[in-house]
Tab-separated table of C-alpha atoms in Angstrom:
chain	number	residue	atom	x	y	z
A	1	UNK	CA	-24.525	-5.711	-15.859
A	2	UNK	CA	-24.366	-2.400	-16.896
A	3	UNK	CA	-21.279	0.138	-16.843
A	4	UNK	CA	-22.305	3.839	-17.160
A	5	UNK	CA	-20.473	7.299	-16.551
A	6	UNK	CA	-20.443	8.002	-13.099
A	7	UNK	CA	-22.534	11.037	-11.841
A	8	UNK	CA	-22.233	13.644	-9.011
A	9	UNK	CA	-25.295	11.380	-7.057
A	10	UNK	CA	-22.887	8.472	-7.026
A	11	UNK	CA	-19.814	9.635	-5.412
A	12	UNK	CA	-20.696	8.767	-1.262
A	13	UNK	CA	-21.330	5.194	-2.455
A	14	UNK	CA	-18.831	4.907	-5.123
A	15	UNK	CA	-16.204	6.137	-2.012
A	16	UNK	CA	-17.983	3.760	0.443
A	17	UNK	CA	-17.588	1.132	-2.147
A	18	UNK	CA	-13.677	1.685	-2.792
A	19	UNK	CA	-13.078	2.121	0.896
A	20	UNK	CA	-15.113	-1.884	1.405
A	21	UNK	CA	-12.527	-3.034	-1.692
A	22	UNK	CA	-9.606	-1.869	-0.184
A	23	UNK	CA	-10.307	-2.169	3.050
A	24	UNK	CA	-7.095	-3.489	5.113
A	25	UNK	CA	-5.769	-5.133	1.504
A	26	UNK	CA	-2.504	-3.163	1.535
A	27	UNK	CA	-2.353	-1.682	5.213
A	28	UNK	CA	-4.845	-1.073	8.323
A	29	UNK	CA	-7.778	-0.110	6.757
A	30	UNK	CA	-6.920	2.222	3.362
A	31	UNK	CA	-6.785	5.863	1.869
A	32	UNK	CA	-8.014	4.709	-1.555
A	33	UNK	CA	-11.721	6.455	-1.348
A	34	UNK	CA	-10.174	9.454	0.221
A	35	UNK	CA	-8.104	9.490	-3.107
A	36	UNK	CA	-11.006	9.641	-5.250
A	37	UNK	CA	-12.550	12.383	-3.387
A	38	UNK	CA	-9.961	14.329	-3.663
A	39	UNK	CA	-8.998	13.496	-7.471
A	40	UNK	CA	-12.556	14.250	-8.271
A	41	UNK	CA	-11.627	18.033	-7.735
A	42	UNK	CA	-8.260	17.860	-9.683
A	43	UNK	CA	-7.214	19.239	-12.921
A	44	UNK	CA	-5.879	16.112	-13.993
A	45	UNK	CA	-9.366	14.205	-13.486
A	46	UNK	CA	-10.617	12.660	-16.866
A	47	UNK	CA	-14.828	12.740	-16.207
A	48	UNK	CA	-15.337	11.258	-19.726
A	49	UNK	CA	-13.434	7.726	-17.995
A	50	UNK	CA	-14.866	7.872	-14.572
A	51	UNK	CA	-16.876	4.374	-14.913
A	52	UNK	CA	-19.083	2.547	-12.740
A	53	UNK	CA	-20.683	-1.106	-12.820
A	54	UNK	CA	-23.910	-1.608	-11.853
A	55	UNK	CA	-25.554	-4.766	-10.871
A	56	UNK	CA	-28.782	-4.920	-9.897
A	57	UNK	CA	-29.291	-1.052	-9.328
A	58	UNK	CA	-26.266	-1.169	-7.527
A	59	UNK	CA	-22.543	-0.349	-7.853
A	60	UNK	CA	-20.212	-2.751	-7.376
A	61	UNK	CA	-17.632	-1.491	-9.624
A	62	UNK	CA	-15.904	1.690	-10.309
A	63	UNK	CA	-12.822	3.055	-12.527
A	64	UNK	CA	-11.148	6.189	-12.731
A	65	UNK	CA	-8.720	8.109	-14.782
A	66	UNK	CA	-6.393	11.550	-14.816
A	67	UNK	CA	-3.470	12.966	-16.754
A	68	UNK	CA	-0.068	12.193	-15.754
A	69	UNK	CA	2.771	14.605	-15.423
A	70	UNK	CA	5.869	14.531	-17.451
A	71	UNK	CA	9.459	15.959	-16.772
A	72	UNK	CA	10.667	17.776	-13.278
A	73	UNK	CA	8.693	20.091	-13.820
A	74	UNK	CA	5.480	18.293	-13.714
A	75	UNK	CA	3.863	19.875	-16.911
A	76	UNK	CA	1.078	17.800	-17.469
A	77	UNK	CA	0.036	15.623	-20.163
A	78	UNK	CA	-2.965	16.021	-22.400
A	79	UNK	CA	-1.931	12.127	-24.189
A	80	UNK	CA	-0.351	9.949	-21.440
A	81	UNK	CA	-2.912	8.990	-18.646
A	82	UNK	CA	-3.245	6.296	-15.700
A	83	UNK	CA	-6.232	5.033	-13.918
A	84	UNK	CA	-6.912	4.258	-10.431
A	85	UNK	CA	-8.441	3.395	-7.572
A	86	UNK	CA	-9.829	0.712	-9.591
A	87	UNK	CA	-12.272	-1.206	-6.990
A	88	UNK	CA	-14.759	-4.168	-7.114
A	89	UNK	CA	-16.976	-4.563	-4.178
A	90	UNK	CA	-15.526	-7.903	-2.472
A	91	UNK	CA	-18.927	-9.797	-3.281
A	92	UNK	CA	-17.875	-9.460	-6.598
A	93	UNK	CA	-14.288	-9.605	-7.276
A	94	UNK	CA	-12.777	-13.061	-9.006
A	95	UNK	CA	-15.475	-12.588	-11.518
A	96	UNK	CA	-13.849	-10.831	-14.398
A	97	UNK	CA	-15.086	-7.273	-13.539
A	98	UNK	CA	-12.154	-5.730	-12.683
A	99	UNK	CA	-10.665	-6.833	-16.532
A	100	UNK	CA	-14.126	-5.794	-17.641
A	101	UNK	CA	-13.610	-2.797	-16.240
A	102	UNK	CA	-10.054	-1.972	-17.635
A	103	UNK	CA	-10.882	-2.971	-21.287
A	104	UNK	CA	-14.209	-1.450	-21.443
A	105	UNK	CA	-12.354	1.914	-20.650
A	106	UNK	CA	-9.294	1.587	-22.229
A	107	UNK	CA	-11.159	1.159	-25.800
A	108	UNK	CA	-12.962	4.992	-24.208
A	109	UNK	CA	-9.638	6.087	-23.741
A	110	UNK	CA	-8.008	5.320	-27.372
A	111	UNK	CA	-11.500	6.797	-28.923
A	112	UNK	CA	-11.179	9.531	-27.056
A	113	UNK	CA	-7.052	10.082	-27.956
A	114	UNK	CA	-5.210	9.067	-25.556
A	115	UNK	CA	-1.772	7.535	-26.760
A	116	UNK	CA	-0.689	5.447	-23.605
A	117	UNK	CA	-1.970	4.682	-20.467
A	118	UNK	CA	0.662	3.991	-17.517
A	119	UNK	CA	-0.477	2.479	-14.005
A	120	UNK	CA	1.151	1.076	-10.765
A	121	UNK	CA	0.036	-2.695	-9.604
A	122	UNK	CA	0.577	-6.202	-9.756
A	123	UNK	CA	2.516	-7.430	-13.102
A	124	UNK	CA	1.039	-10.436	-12.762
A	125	UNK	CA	-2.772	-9.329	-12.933
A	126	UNK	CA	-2.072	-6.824	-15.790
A	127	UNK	CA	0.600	-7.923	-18.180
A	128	UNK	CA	-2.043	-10.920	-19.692
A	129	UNK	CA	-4.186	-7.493	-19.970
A	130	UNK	CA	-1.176	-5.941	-22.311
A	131	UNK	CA	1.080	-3.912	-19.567
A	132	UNK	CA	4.657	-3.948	-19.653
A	133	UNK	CA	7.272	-2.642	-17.597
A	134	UNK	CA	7.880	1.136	-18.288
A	135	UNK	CA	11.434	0.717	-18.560
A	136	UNK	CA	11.009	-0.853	-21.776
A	137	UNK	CA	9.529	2.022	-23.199
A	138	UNK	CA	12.583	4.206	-21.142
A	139	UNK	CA	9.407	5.900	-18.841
A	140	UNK	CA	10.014	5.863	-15.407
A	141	UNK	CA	8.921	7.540	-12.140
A	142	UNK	CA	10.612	10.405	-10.412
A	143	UNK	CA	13.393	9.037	-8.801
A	144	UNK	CA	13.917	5.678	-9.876
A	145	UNK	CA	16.584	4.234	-11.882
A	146	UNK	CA	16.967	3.440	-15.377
A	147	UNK	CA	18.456	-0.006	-14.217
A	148	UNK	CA	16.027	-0.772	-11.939
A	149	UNK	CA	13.170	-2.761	-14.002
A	150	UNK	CA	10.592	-1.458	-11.002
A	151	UNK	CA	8.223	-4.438	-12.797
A	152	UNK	CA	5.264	-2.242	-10.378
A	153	UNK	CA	5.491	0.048	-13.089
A	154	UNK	CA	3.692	-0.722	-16.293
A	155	UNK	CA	3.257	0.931	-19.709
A	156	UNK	CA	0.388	0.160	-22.602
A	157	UNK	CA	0.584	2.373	-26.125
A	158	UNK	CA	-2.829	3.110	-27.062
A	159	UNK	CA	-0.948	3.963	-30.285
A	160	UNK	CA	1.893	1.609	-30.881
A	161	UNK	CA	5.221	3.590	-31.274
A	162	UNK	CA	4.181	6.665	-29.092
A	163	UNK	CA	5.932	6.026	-25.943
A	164	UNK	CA	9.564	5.821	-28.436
A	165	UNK	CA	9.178	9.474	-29.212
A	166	UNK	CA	7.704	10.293	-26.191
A	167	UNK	CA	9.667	8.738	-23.013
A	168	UNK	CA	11.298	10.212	-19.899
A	169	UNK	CA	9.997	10.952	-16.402
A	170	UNK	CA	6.205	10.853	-15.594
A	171	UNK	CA	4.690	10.907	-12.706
A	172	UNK	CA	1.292	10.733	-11.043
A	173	UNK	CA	-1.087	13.477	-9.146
A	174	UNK	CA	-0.366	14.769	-6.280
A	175	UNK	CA	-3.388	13.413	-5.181
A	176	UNK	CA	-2.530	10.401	-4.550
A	177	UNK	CA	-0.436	11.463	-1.554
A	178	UNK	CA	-2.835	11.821	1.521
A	179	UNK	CA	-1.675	12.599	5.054
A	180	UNK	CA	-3.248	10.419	8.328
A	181	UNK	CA	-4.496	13.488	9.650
A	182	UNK	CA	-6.964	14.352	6.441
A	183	UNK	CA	-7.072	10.388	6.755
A	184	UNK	CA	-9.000	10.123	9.926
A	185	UNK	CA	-10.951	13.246	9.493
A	186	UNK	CA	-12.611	11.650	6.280
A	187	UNK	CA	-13.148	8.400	7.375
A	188	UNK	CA	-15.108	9.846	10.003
A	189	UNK	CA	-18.263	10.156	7.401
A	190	UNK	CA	-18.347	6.759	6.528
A	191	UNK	CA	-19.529	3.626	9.162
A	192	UNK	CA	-16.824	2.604	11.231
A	193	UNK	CA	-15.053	-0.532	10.909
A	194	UNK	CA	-12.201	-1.947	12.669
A	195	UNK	CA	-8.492	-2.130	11.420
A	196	UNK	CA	-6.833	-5.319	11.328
A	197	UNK	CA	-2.865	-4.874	12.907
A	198	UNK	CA	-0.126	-3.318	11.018
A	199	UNK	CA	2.484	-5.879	9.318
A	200	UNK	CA	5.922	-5.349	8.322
A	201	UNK	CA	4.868	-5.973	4.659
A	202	UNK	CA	2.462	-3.012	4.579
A	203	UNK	CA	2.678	-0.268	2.159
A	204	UNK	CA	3.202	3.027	3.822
């Protein structure tokens, strides 16, 4: 396989392919490849980490990266970053790639001076990867509270001891937060595909 920088020609299938990975995982149907288009565009967007996996000539993975913000007023961070949407095509996911994936890039990221990376996810799928709870480091999100472990959270120095001198509040972009209206108006370029029904234990 080969992982290469992603380039301007990629980004309808690299969306197409995040939309098929997350594709009624968390809710009816998903907003992850609307994400990415519209992170693409931010300020925050790291192009120097935007990754993709090719097998075969085609993509079937993809990684991407931007600043995060710290304090309430949101000044943003030229040292602590998170990445996201990660995606695997589902042909290919229980293979390793997704790992592959994160370690290739966060190696990119330490080369490239970053000091810590900070994501949202499963604690179970990234802790063996070296995520912790951000608590431990005293980091949390906006709102949240300090006794609240929020174990969805997670925290990785890229250089041990920075997140000591450099805790607090950090949060994500903006971007992240789509509405269903710009929702359905994007989706509209891509095939169509049914949604499966809502569940109590979606994420809204």
């Amino acid at each position: 396989m080969e992982l290469r920088l992603e380039n301007e020609k990629d980004y309808f299938e690299v969306e197409n392919l995040t939309r098929e990975a997350f594709w009624d995982v968390y809710r009816p149907g998903c907003s992850e490849h609307l994400v990415l288009n519209k992170l693409r565009q931010a300020d925050s967007f790291i192009k120097d980490l935007d990754y993709v996996l090719i097998e075969d000539g085609k993509i079937v993975g993809n990684i991407v990266y931007t600043k995060m913000f710290t304090g309430t007023e949101r000044k943003m961070s030229d040292e602590v970053i998170a990445f996201g949407p990660i995606s695997v095509h589902p042909d290919f996911q229980r293979k390793g790639l997704g790992k592959k994936l994160i370690e290739y890039t966060l190696d990119k990221a330490k080369c490239l001076g970053y000091k810590a990376v900070l994501i949202t996810g499963d604690n179970n799928y990234y802790n063996p990867l070296g995520f912790e709870s951000a608590c431990r480091y005293h980091v949390y999100l906006p709102g949240t509270s300090e006794d609240d472990e929020a174990v969805f959270f997670m925290a990785k120095e890229l250089e041990e001891g920075y997140l000591g001198n450099n805790n607090g509040i950090y949060d994500f972009d903006i971007c992240f937060n789509v509405s269903e209206e710009e929702l359905e108006i994007f989706d509209r370029k891509f095939p169509e595909k049914a949604k499966r029904e809502a569940r109590k234990t979606d994420l809204t």
